[in-house]
Amino acid sequence: NAGVTQTPKFRILKIGQSMTLQCTQDMNHNYMYWYRQDPGMGLKLIYYSVGAGITDKGEVPNGYNVSRSTTEDFPLRLELAAPSQTSVYFCASKEQRDQPQHFGDGTRLSIL
Amino acid sequence: DQQVKQNSPSLSVQEGRISILNCDYTNSMFDYFLWYKKYPAEGPTFLISISSIKDKNEDGRFTVFLNKSAKHLSLHIVPSQPGDSAVYFCAASARNNNDMRFGAGTRLTVKP
């Protein structure tokens, strides 16, 4: 099983550019999450989804958008990249509420 | 607001000794708690969890203790091994909410 796959692993963007961080899972999990981790900080929740067609904001949603058209995929969209969005982004999934999340290996994003 | 706090950014212990990592939370609605381990350039991996109906959960060398009245949990690793060197994150979720909150992490170094 591949688990949770994130692409790309690394990306450098210029201020104002847009991009989509891809996340796909092959475990048929209902719950999916996007986090960002800044240096020396914990993971901050950006958006999450409890199933296809349903998304909700987390702690730090500003500047991001998500969609969940299928169970497998949960892309994260940055429309106008800003230096404050330089971070490592992690996608995660889980089957049910009281179960641990499975994480991807992250996307390291730098905005210059 | 930081609802999950890990006040020790780092901890160093000798191989074979006990490692104790601490976590405090402020939200009394949290009822499910987890510890994750993270190596550099990888996503967090699940270590152990505990539900609020218990005060202790054990899995091999790892034990998590929950003190609900103090809103405190701890992870004990006995005996500590050099391979345990990693960043450990505490996380919590509430029954009325589908998201999960993480602490800032504690970097554990186990010296041979």
CSV table of C-alpha atoms in Angstrom, one decimal:
chain,number,residue,atom,x,y,z
A,1,ASN,CA,0.0,0.0,0.0
A,2,ALA,CA,1.2,3.5,-0.9
A,3,GLY,CA,-0.7,5.1,2.0
A,4,VAL,CA,-0.8,8.9,1.7
A,5,THR,CA,1.1,10.3,-1.2
A,6,GLN,CA,2.0,14.0,-1.5
A,7,THR,CA,3.3,15.7,-4.6
A,8,PRO,CA,5.5,17.6,-5.2
A,9,LYS,CA,8.1,17.1,-2.4
A,10,PHE,CA,9.7,20.5,-2.9
A,11,ARG,CA,8.6,23.6,-4.7
A,12,ILE,CA,9.8,27.2,-4.9
A,13,LEU,CA,7.2,29.8,-5.8
A,14,LYS,CA,7.4,33.5,-6.5
A,15,ILE,CA,5.1,35.9,-4.6
A,16,GLY,CA,1.7,36.1,-6.3
A,17,GLN,CA,2.0,32.7,-8.1
A,18,SER,CA,-0.5,30.0,-7.6
A,19,MET,CA,-0.1,26.3,-7.2
A,20,THR,CA,-1.9,23.1,-6.1
A,21,LEU,CA,-0.4,20.7,-3.6
A,22,GLN,CA,-1.7,17.2,-4.4
A,23,CYS,CA,-2.6,14.6,-1.8
A,24,THR,CA,-4.0,11.1,-2.5
A,25,GLN,CA,-4.7,8.1,-0.3
A,26,ASP,CA,-5.4,4.5,-1.3
A,27,MET,CA,-6.9,3.4,2.1
A,28,ASN,CA,-10.5,4.4,1.4
A,29,HIS,CA,-10.4,6.8,4.4
A,30,ASN,CA,-13.2,9.2,4.9
A,31,TYR,CA,-11.3,11.8,6.9
A,32,MET,CA,-8.6,13.9,5.3
A,33,TYR,CA,-6.6,16.8,6.6
A,34,TRP,CA,-4.1,19.5,5.6
A,35,TYR,CA,-1.6,20.8,8.1
A,36,ARG,CA,1.3,23.2,7.9
A,37,GLN,CA,4.3,23.1,10.1
A,38,ASP,CA,6.5,26.2,10.6
A,39,PRO,CA,10.0,25.9,12.2
A,40,GLY,CA,9.8,25.1,15.9
A,41,MET,CA,6.0,24.9,15.8
A,42,GLY,CA,3.5,22.2,15.9
A,43,LEU,CA,1.2,21.3,13.1
A,44,LYS,CA,-1.5,23.8,12.4
A,45,LEU,CA,-4.7,22.6,10.8
A,46,ILE,CA,-5.6,24.4,7.5
A,47,TYR,CA,-8.6,22.5,6.2
A,48,TYR,CA,-10.2,19.1,6.7
A,49,SER,CA,-12.8,16.9,5.1
A,50,VAL,CA,-15.0,14.1,6.6
A,51,GLY,CA,-16.0,12.7,3.2
A,52,ALA,CA,-16.3,13.5,-0.5
A,53,GLY,CA,-18.1,16.7,-1.1
A,54,ILE,CA,-17.6,18.0,2.5
A,55,THR,CA,-14.8,20.4,3.6
A,56,ASP,CA,-14.3,22.5,6.7
A,57,LYS,CA,-11.9,25.2,7.8
A,58,GLY,CA,-9.3,24.5,10.5
A,59,GLU,CA,-7.2,26.9,12.5
A,60,VAL,CA,-5.4,28.7,9.7
A,61,PRO,CA,-7.5,28.6,6.4
A,62,ASN,CA,-6.8,32.1,5.1
A,63,GLY,CA,-5.0,32.1,1.7
A,64,TYR,CA,-5.9,28.4,1.0
A,65,ASN,CA,-8.7,26.5,-0.7
A,66,VAL,CA,-9.5,22.8,-0.9
A,67,SER,CA,-11.9,20.5,-2.7
A,68,ARG,CA,-12.9,16.9,-2.1
A,69,SER,CA,-14.5,15.5,-5.3
A,70,THR,CA,-13.4,12.0,-4.6
A,71,THR,CA,-12.6,9.9,-1.5
A,72,GLU,CA,-9.0,9.5,-2.6
A,73,ASP,CA,-8.0,13.0,-3.4
A,74,PHE,CA,-7.8,16.2,-1.3
A,75,PRO,CA,-5.8,18.9,-3.2
A,76,LEU,CA,-4.8,22.2,-1.4
A,77,ARG,CA,-4.8,25.3,-3.5
A,78,LEU,CA,-2.7,28.5,-2.9
A,79,GLU,CA,-4.1,31.3,-5.1
A,80,LEU,CA,-1.8,34.2,-4.4
A,81,ALA,CA,1.4,32.9,-2.8
A,82,ALA,CA,2.8,35.0,0.0
A,83,PRO,CA,6.1,34.7,2.0
A,84,SER,CA,4.1,33.8,5.1
A,85,GLN,CA,3.0,30.6,3.4
A,86,THR,CA,6.6,29.3,3.3
A,87,SER,CA,6.2,26.1,5.3
A,88,VAL,CA,6.1,22.3,5.2
A,89,TYR,CA,2.7,21.0,4.3
A,90,PHE,CA,1.4,17.6,5.5
A,91,CYS,CA,-1.6,15.8,4.3
A,92,ALA,CA,-3.2,13.1,6.5
A,93,SER,CA,-6.1,10.7,6.4
A,94,LYS,CA,-7.9,8.4,8.8
A,95,GLU,CA,-10.8,5.9,8.6
A,96,GLN,CA,-12.9,7.0,11.6
A,97,ARG,CA,-12.9,9.8,14.2
A,98,ASP,CA,-11.2,7.9,17.1
A,99,GLN,CA,-8.4,6.5,15.1
A,100,PRO,CA,-4.9,7.8,14.4
A,101,GLN,CA,-4.1,9.7,11.2
A,102,HIS,CA,-1.7,8.5,8.5
A,103,PHE,CA,0.5,11.2,7.2
A,104,GLY,CA,2.3,11.8,3.9
A,105,ASP,CA,5.9,12.8,3.9
A,106,GLY,CA,5.2,16.4,3.3
A,107,THR,CA,5.7,19.1,0.7
A,108,ARG,CA,8.4,21.7,1.5
A,109,LEU,CA,7.2,25.0,0.0
A,110,SER,CA,9.3,28.2,-0.2
A,111,ILE,CA,7.9,31.5,-1.5
A,112,LEU,CA,10.4,34.1,-2.4
B,1,ASP,CA,-5.0,29.9,20.9
B,2,GLN,CA,-2.7,27.0,21.7
B,3,GLN,CA,-5.0,24.3,23.2
B,4,VAL,CA,-2.2,21.7,23.3
B,5,LYS,CA,1.1,22.6,24.8
B,6,GLN,CA,4.4,20.8,25.0
B,7,ASN,CA,6.5,23.1,27.2
B,8,SER,CA,9.8,21.3,26.8
B,9,PRO,CA,11.3,21.8,23.3
B,10,SER,CA,14.0,19.2,23.9
B,11,LEU,CA,15.0,16.3,26.1
B,12,SER,CA,18.2,14.4,26.3
B,13,VAL,CA,18.5,11.0,28.1
B,14,GLN,CA,21.0,8.2,28.3
B,15,GLU,CA,20.3,4.9,26.5
B,16,GLY,CA,18.5,2.4,28.8
B,17,ARG,CA,17.0,5.1,31.0
B,18,ILE,CA,13.4,6.3,31.1
B,19,SER,CA,12.3,9.2,28.8
B,20,ILE,CA,9.3,11.2,30.0
B,21,LEU,CA,7.6,13.6,27.6
B,22,ASN,CA,4.9,15.9,28.9
B,23,CYS,CA,1.8,17.5,27.3
B,24,ASP,CA,-0.8,19.9,28.7
B,25,TYR,CA,-4.2,20.8,27.2
B,26,THR,CA,-6.7,23.5,28.0
B,27,ASN,CA,-9.9,22.3,26.2
B,28,SER,CA,-11.9,20.1,28.6
B,29,MET,CA,-13.8,18.8,25.6
B,30,PHE,CA,-10.8,16.8,24.4
B,31,ASP,CA,-11.5,13.1,24.8
B,32,TYR,CA,-9.0,11.4,22.5
B,33,PHE,CA,-5.2,11.9,22.8
B,34,LEU,CA,-2.4,10.6,20.7
B,35,TRP,CA,1.4,10.7,20.5
B,36,TYR,CA,3.2,10.9,17.1
B,37,LYS,CA,6.9,10.4,16.4
B,38,LYS,CA,8.6,12.3,13.6
B,39,TYR,CA,11.9,11.8,11.9
B,40,PRO,CA,13.5,14.5,9.6
B,41,ALA,CA,12.1,14.7,6.1
B,42,GLU,CA,9.2,12.3,7.0
B,43,GLY,CA,5.7,12.7,8.0
B,44,PRO,CA,4.6,12.0,11.7
B,45,THR,CA,3.9,8.4,12.5
B,46,PHE,CA,1.4,7.2,15.1
B,47,LEU,CA,2.9,5.9,18.3
B,48,ILE,CA,0.2,5.4,20.9
B,49,SER,CA,-3.2,6.8,21.9
B,50,ILE,CA,-5.5,7.0,24.9
B,51,SER,CA,-9.2,7.7,25.3
B,52,SER,CA,-10.5,9.8,28.1
B,53,ILE,CA,-12.2,6.8,29.7
B,54,LYS,CA,-8.8,5.4,30.6
B,55,ASP,CA,-5.9,6.8,32.6
B,56,LYS,CA,-3.2,4.5,31.2
B,57,ASN,CA,-2.4,2.7,28.0
B,58,GLU,CA,0.7,0.6,27.4
B,59,ASP,CA,2.3,-0.8,24.2
B,60,GLY,CA,5.6,-2.4,24.6
B,61,ARG,CA,8.2,0.1,25.8
B,62,PHE,CA,5.7,3.0,25.4
B,63,THR,CA,3.1,4.0,28.1
B,64,VAL,CA,0.8,7.0,28.0
B,65,PHE,CA,-0.7,8.4,31.2
B,66,LEU,CA,-3.7,10.7,31.3
B,67,ASN,CA,-4.6,12.9,34.2
B,68,LYS,CA,-7.9,14.5,33.3
B,69,SER,CA,-8.2,16.6,36.4
B,70,ALA,CA,-4.8,18.2,35.7
B,71,LYS,CA,-5.4,18.2,31.9
B,72,HIS,CA,-2.1,16.6,31.5
B,73,LEU,CA,-0.7,13.6,29.7
B,74,SER,CA,2.7,12.0,29.5
B,75,LEU,CA,4.6,9.5,27.4
B,76,HIS,CA,7.0,7.2,29.1
B,77,ILE,CA,9.6,5.3,27.1
B,78,VAL,CA,11.4,2.5,28.9
B,79,PRO,CA,14.1,1.6,28.2
B,80,SER,CA,15.1,4.4,25.8
B,81,GLN,CA,17.0,3.5,22.7
B,82,PRO,CA,19.1,5.6,20.3
B,83,GLY,CA,16.5,4.9,17.6
B,84,ASP,CA,13.9,6.7,19.7
B,85,SER,CA,15.7,10.0,18.9
B,86,ALA,CA,13.0,12.0,17.1
B,87,VAL,CA,10.5,14.8,17.6
B,88,TYR,CA,7.4,13.7,19.5
B,89,PHE,CA,4.1,15.4,19.1
B,90,CYS,CA,1.1,15.3,21.4
B,91,ALA,CA,-2.3,15.6,19.7
B,92,ALA,CA,-5.9,15.8,21.0
B,93,SER,CA,-9.4,15.9,19.6
B,94,ALA,CA,-12.9,16.5,20.9
B,95,ARG,CA,-16.0,14.5,20.4
B,96,ASN,CA,-18.0,17.4,19.1
B,97,ASN,CA,-15.3,18.3,16.6
B,98,ASN,CA,-13.6,16.5,13.8
B,99,ASP,CA,-10.3,18.3,13.8
B,100,MET,CA,-7.2,17.6,15.8
B,101,ARG,CA,-4.9,19.9,17.6
B,102,PHE,CA,-1.1,19.4,18.0
B,103,GLY,CA,1.5,20.5,20.4
B,104,ALA,CA,4.7,22.1,19.2
B,105,GLY,CA,6.7,19.0,19.7
B,106,THR,CA,9.6,17.8,22.0
B,107,ARG,CA,12.9,16.7,20.4
B,108,LEU,CA,14.1,13.6,22.2
B,109,THR,CA,17.8,12.7,21.9
B,110,VAL,CA,18.9,9.3,23.3
B,111,LYS,CA,22.6,9.1,23.8
B,112,PRO,CA,24.4,5.8,23.5
